[in-house]
Amino acid sequence: VTLMLDTSGSMSSVGRELGVSGFAVKEACDQVGIDCTVVTFDSDSQELWRAIDRHVEPVALKPGGGTNPISAFNVLDSHREEQKYHLVIILTDGVWNGDVKCHDYASDGRVFLGVAFGAEVDTAYLLRVGCDQVVNIDAIEQLPEVVRNFLLNFLG
């Protein structure tokens, strides 16, 4: 699993919740033996936790900058660790900069789940940029449950 968290300026009101939710997803995956990498993206990207990191601690993120996921997409192949499947979860509240499409980073067994944060987010946009499935949430705290449900249905 790769969790890509939008930490652009428009997410500044939920920085703490983003860090806690990313931590919850990472911990849940670790507990059931699923490799999970958590990446943030704004004008640049940063690996928050790598798949090999264990016993991580929640962090408060400080969102700022634009919404450009390209550097996060560029490292997806290094997150796969030769697994048959690679779920990429993208949490965002808006439109990305540039013409970045999930299709450009597709590979066998890689699935993109778009998580639209906020009632005003255009979920159709996430489908247009190539997410295989899209869900909408109105609270960041819903993210771990969305991931859990998707994994149960996907792997089920």
PDB file of C-alpha atoms in Angstrom:
ATOM      1  CA  VAL A   1       0.000   0.000   0.000  1.00  0.00           C
ATOM      2  CA  THR A   2       1.140   3.524  -0.754  1.00  0.00           C
ATOM      3  CA  LEU A   3      -0.832   6.281   0.934  1.00  0.00           C
ATOM      4  CA  MET A   4      -0.397   9.670  -0.743  1.00  0.00           C
ATOM      5  CA  LEU A   5      -1.583  12.549   1.469  1.00  0.00           C
ATOM      6  CA  ASP A   6      -2.264  15.972  -0.026  1.00  0.00           C
ATOM      7  CA  THR A   7      -0.522  18.467   2.261  1.00  0.00           C
ATOM      8  CA  SER A   8      -1.131  21.538   0.111  1.00  0.00           C
ATOM      9  CA  GLY A   9      -2.127  24.840   1.692  1.00  0.00           C
ATOM     10  CA  SER A  10      -5.842  24.119   1.352  1.00  0.00           C
ATOM     11  CA  MET A  11      -5.387  21.240   3.834  1.00  0.00           C
ATOM     12  CA  SER A  12      -3.912  23.494   6.549  1.00  0.00           C
ATOM     13  CA  SER A  13      -6.903  23.144   8.875  1.00  0.00           C
ATOM     14  CA  VAL A  14      -6.458  19.359   9.127  1.00  0.00           C
ATOM     15  CA  GLY A  15      -2.673  18.943   9.478  1.00  0.00           C
ATOM     16  CA  ARG A  16      -2.881  17.116  12.799  1.00  0.00           C
ATOM     17  CA  GLU A  17      -5.695  14.844  11.570  1.00  0.00           C
ATOM     18  CA  LEU A  18      -3.753  14.028   8.379  1.00  0.00           C
ATOM     19  CA  GLY A  19      -0.771  12.873  10.419  1.00  0.00           C
ATOM     20  CA  VAL A  20      -2.905  10.795  12.783  1.00  0.00           C
ATOM     21  CA  SER A  21      -4.881   9.194   9.948  1.00  0.00           C
ATOM     22  CA  GLY A  22      -1.725   8.391   7.997  1.00  0.00           C
ATOM     23  CA  PHE A  23      -0.313   6.825  11.155  1.00  0.00           C
ATOM     24  CA  ALA A  24      -3.509   4.775  11.681  1.00  0.00           C
ATOM     25  CA  VAL A  25      -3.411   3.404   8.127  1.00  0.00           C
ATOM     26  CA  LYS A  26       0.315   2.565   8.444  1.00  0.00           C
ATOM     27  CA  GLU A  27      -0.184   0.819  11.796  1.00  0.00           C
ATOM     28  CA  ALA A  28      -3.207  -1.145  10.587  1.00  0.00           C
ATOM     29  CA  CYS A  29      -1.324  -2.386   7.531  1.00  0.00           C
ATOM     30  CA  ASP A  30       1.708  -3.301   9.641  1.00  0.00           C
ATOM     31  CA  GLN A  31      -0.464  -5.285  12.055  1.00  0.00           C
ATOM     32  CA  VAL A  32      -1.789  -7.512   9.279  1.00  0.00           C
ATOM     33  CA  GLY A  33       1.521  -7.832   7.444  1.00  0.00           C
ATOM     34  CA  ILE A  34       0.823  -5.482   4.523  1.00  0.00           C
ATOM     35  CA  ASP A  35       3.717  -3.229   3.528  1.00  0.00           C
ATOM     36  CA  CYS A  36       2.679   0.420   3.694  1.00  0.00           C
ATOM     37  CA  THR A  37       4.501   3.586   2.695  1.00  0.00           C
ATOM     38  CA  VAL A  38       3.052   7.001   3.525  1.00  0.00           C
ATOM     39  CA  VAL A  39       3.982   9.936   1.300  1.00  0.00           C
ATOM     40  CA  THR A  40       2.943  13.573   1.508  1.00  0.00           C
ATOM     41  CA  PHE A  41       2.702  15.860  -1.491  1.00  0.00           C
ATOM     42  CA  ASP A  42       2.276  19.576  -2.001  1.00  0.00           C
ATOM     43  CA  SER A  43       4.718  21.529  -4.171  1.00  0.00           C
ATOM     44  CA  ASP A  44       7.103  18.620  -3.522  1.00  0.00           C
ATOM     45  CA  SER A  45       6.787  15.216  -1.851  1.00  0.00           C
ATOM     46  CA  GLN A  46       8.230  13.546   1.217  1.00  0.00           C
ATOM     47  CA  GLU A  47       8.217   9.962   2.451  1.00  0.00           C
ATOM     48  CA  LEU A  48       6.722  10.166   5.903  1.00  0.00           C
ATOM     49  CA  TRP A  49       7.114   6.455   6.648  1.00  0.00           C
ATOM     50  CA  ARG A  50       8.642   3.725   4.494  1.00  0.00           C
ATOM     51  CA  ALA A  51       7.326   0.168   4.301  1.00  0.00           C
ATOM     52  CA  ILE A  52      10.233  -1.084   6.426  1.00  0.00           C
ATOM     53  CA  ASP A  53       9.628   1.467   9.215  1.00  0.00           C
ATOM     54  CA  ARG A  54       8.032  -0.110  12.284  1.00  0.00           C
ATOM     55  CA  HIS A  55       6.756   1.386  15.530  1.00  0.00           C
ATOM     56  CA  VAL A  56       6.145   4.795  14.003  1.00  0.00           C
ATOM     57  CA  GLU A  57       4.626   7.675  15.946  1.00  0.00           C
ATOM     58  CA  PRO A  58       1.814  10.016  14.858  1.00  0.00           C
ATOM     59  CA  VAL A  59       2.955  13.397  13.590  1.00  0.00           C
ATOM     60  CA  ALA A  60       1.268  16.732  13.069  1.00  0.00           C
ATOM     61  CA  LEU A  61       1.750  17.794   9.470  1.00  0.00           C
ATOM     62  CA  LYS A  62       2.117  21.420   8.386  1.00  0.00           C
ATOM     63  CA  PRO A  63       0.348  21.730   5.026  1.00  0.00           C
ATOM     64  CA  GLY A  64       1.406  24.491   2.626  1.00  0.00           C
ATOM     65  CA  GLY A  65       2.180  25.077  -1.025  1.00  0.00           C
ATOM     66  CA  GLY A  66       0.562  23.808  -4.191  1.00  0.00           C
ATOM     67  CA  THR A  67      -0.982  20.461  -5.154  1.00  0.00           C
ATOM     68  CA  ASN A  68       1.570  18.643  -7.317  1.00  0.00           C
ATOM     69  CA  PRO A  69       1.696  14.854  -6.866  1.00  0.00           C
ATOM     70  CA  ILE A  70       4.241  14.154  -9.643  1.00  0.00           C
ATOM     71  CA  SER A  71       7.243  13.573  -7.364  1.00  0.00           C
ATOM     72  CA  ALA A  72       5.141  11.199  -5.245  1.00  0.00           C
ATOM     73  CA  PHE A  73       4.041   9.311  -8.371  1.00  0.00           C
ATOM     74  CA  ASN A  74       7.650   9.087  -9.568  1.00  0.00           C
ATOM     75  CA  VAL A  75       8.676   6.897  -6.619  1.00  0.00           C
ATOM     76  CA  LEU A  76       5.757   4.434  -6.721  1.00  0.00           C
ATOM     77  CA  ASP A  77       7.813   1.622  -8.252  1.00  0.00           C
ATOM     78  CA  SER A  78      10.184   1.693  -5.275  1.00  0.00           C
ATOM     79  CA  HIS A  79       7.199   1.117  -2.951  1.00  0.00           C
ATOM     80  CA  ARG A  80       5.992  -2.083  -4.550  1.00  0.00           C
ATOM     81  CA  GLU A  81       8.633  -4.391  -3.078  1.00  0.00           C
ATOM     82  CA  GLU A  82       7.860  -7.097  -5.676  1.00  0.00           C
ATOM     83  CA  GLN A  83       4.320  -7.606  -4.362  1.00  0.00           C
ATOM     84  CA  LYS A  84       1.623  -8.948  -6.679  1.00  0.00           C
ATOM     85  CA  TYR A  85      -0.703  -6.055  -5.869  1.00  0.00           C
ATOM     86  CA  HIS A  86      -0.030  -2.405  -5.141  1.00  0.00           C
ATOM     87  CA  LEU A  87      -2.852  -0.276  -3.804  1.00  0.00           C
ATOM     88  CA  VAL A  88      -2.194   3.458  -4.155  1.00  0.00           C
ATOM     89  CA  ILE A  89      -4.535   5.620  -2.077  1.00  0.00           C
ATOM     90  CA  ILE A  90      -4.595   9.313  -2.942  1.00  0.00           C
ATOM     91  CA  LEU A  91      -6.258  11.652  -0.440  1.00  0.00           C
ATOM     92  CA  THR A  92      -6.846  15.129  -1.835  1.00  0.00           C
ATOM     93  CA  ASP A  93      -9.277  18.009  -1.522  1.00  0.00           C
ATOM     94  CA  GLY A  94      -8.846  19.487  -4.948  1.00  0.00           C
ATOM     95  CA  VAL A  95      -7.455  19.583  -8.437  1.00  0.00           C
ATOM     96  CA  TRP A  96      -3.773  18.826  -9.077  1.00  0.00           C
ATOM     97  CA  ASN A  97      -1.337  21.153 -10.775  1.00  0.00           C
ATOM     98  CA  GLY A  98      -0.293  20.092 -14.245  1.00  0.00           C
ATOM     99  CA  ASP A  99      -1.507  17.204 -16.346  1.00  0.00           C
ATOM    100  CA  VAL A 100      -0.571  14.278 -14.073  1.00  0.00           C
ATOM    101  CA  LYS A 101      -2.584  11.109 -14.641  1.00  0.00           C
ATOM    102  CA  CYS A 102      -2.618   7.855 -12.675  1.00  0.00           C
ATOM    103  CA  HIS A 103      -2.646   6.007 -16.020  1.00  0.00           C
ATOM    104  CA  ASP A 104       0.901   7.237 -16.609  1.00  0.00           C
ATOM    105  CA  TYR A 105       2.015   5.228 -13.554  1.00  0.00           C
ATOM    106  CA  ALA A 106      -0.152   2.149 -14.059  1.00  0.00           C
ATOM    107  CA  SER A 107       1.327  -1.336 -13.934  1.00  0.00           C
ATOM    108  CA  ASP A 108      -0.028  -4.873 -13.542  1.00  0.00           C
ATOM    109  CA  GLY A 109      -1.692  -5.249 -10.161  1.00  0.00           C
ATOM    110  CA  ARG A 110      -1.554  -1.524  -9.291  1.00  0.00           C
ATOM    111  CA  VAL A 111      -4.898  -0.037  -8.282  1.00  0.00           C
ATOM    112  CA  PHE A 112      -5.575   3.645  -7.590  1.00  0.00           C
ATOM    113  CA  LEU A 113      -8.169   4.614  -4.970  1.00  0.00           C
ATOM    114  CA  GLY A 114      -9.022   8.308  -4.940  1.00  0.00           C
ATOM    115  CA  VAL A 115     -10.302   9.670  -1.635  1.00  0.00           C
ATOM    116  CA  ALA A 116     -11.956  13.052  -2.085  1.00  0.00           C
ATOM    117  CA  PHE A 117     -11.910  15.071   1.125  1.00  0.00           C
ATOM    118  CA  GLY A 118     -14.753  17.561   1.434  1.00  0.00           C
ATOM    119  CA  ALA A 119     -18.270  17.927   0.084  1.00  0.00           C
ATOM    120  CA  GLU A 120     -17.215  20.426  -2.594  1.00  0.00           C
ATOM    121  CA  VAL A 121     -14.568  18.163  -4.134  1.00  0.00           C
ATOM    122  CA  ASP A 122     -15.315  17.053  -7.689  1.00  0.00           C
ATOM    123  CA  THR A 123     -15.047  13.260  -7.440  1.00  0.00           C
ATOM    124  CA  ALA A 124     -15.410  13.049 -11.227  1.00  0.00           C
ATOM    125  CA  TYR A 125     -12.021  14.807 -11.452  1.00  0.00           C
ATOM    126  CA  LEU A 126     -10.325  11.901  -9.662  1.00  0.00           C
ATOM    127  CA  LEU A 127     -11.905   9.486 -12.120  1.00  0.00           C
ATOM    128  CA  ARG A 128     -10.746  11.645 -15.042  1.00  0.00           C
ATOM    129  CA  VAL A 129      -7.145  11.583 -13.790  1.00  0.00           C
ATOM    130  CA  GLY A 130      -7.278   7.797 -13.672  1.00  0.00           C
ATOM    131  CA  CYS A 131      -8.323   6.625 -10.217  1.00  0.00           C
ATOM    132  CA  ASP A 132      -9.906   3.182 -10.519  1.00  0.00           C
ATOM    133  CA  GLN A 133     -12.359   3.937  -7.713  1.00  0.00           C
ATOM    134  CA  VAL A 134     -13.294   7.096  -5.850  1.00  0.00           C
ATOM    135  CA  VAL A 135     -14.889   7.653  -2.466  1.00  0.00           C
ATOM    136  CA  ASN A 136     -15.791  10.892  -0.747  1.00  0.00           C
ATOM    137  CA  ILE A 137     -15.216  11.619   2.941  1.00  0.00           C
ATOM    138  CA  ASP A 138     -16.129  14.665   4.974  1.00  0.00           C
ATOM    139  CA  ALA A 139     -13.777  13.994   7.901  1.00  0.00           C
ATOM    140  CA  ILE A 140     -10.124  12.929   7.719  1.00  0.00           C
ATOM    141  CA  GLU A 141     -10.782  10.486  10.561  1.00  0.00           C
ATOM    142  CA  GLN A 142     -12.829   8.374   8.105  1.00  0.00           C
ATOM    143  CA  LEU A 143      -9.717   7.508   6.075  1.00  0.00           C
ATOM    144  CA  PRO A 144      -8.631   4.380   8.029  1.00  0.00           C
ATOM    145  CA  GLU A 145     -12.132   2.880   7.734  1.00  0.00           C
ATOM    146  CA  VAL A 146     -12.265   3.609   3.983  1.00  0.00           C
ATOM    147  CA  VAL A 147      -8.893   1.874   3.516  1.00  0.00           C
ATOM    148  CA  ARG A 148      -9.968  -1.074   5.681  1.00  0.00           C
ATOM    149  CA  ASN A 149     -13.187  -1.555   3.704  1.00  0.00           C
ATOM    150  CA  PHE A 150     -11.430  -1.256   0.359  1.00  0.00           C
ATOM    151  CA  LEU A 151      -8.768  -3.805   1.364  1.00  0.00           C
ATOM    152  CA  LEU A 152     -11.399  -6.247   2.644  1.00  0.00           C
ATOM    153  CA  ASN A 153     -13.362  -5.982  -0.607  1.00  0.00           C
ATOM    154  CA  PHE A 154     -10.266  -5.962  -2.826  1.00  0.00           C
ATOM    155  CA  LEU A 155      -8.541  -8.886  -1.137  1.00  0.00           C
ATOM    156  CA  GLY A 156     -11.766 -10.628  -0.069  1.00  0.00           C
TER     157      GLY A 156
END
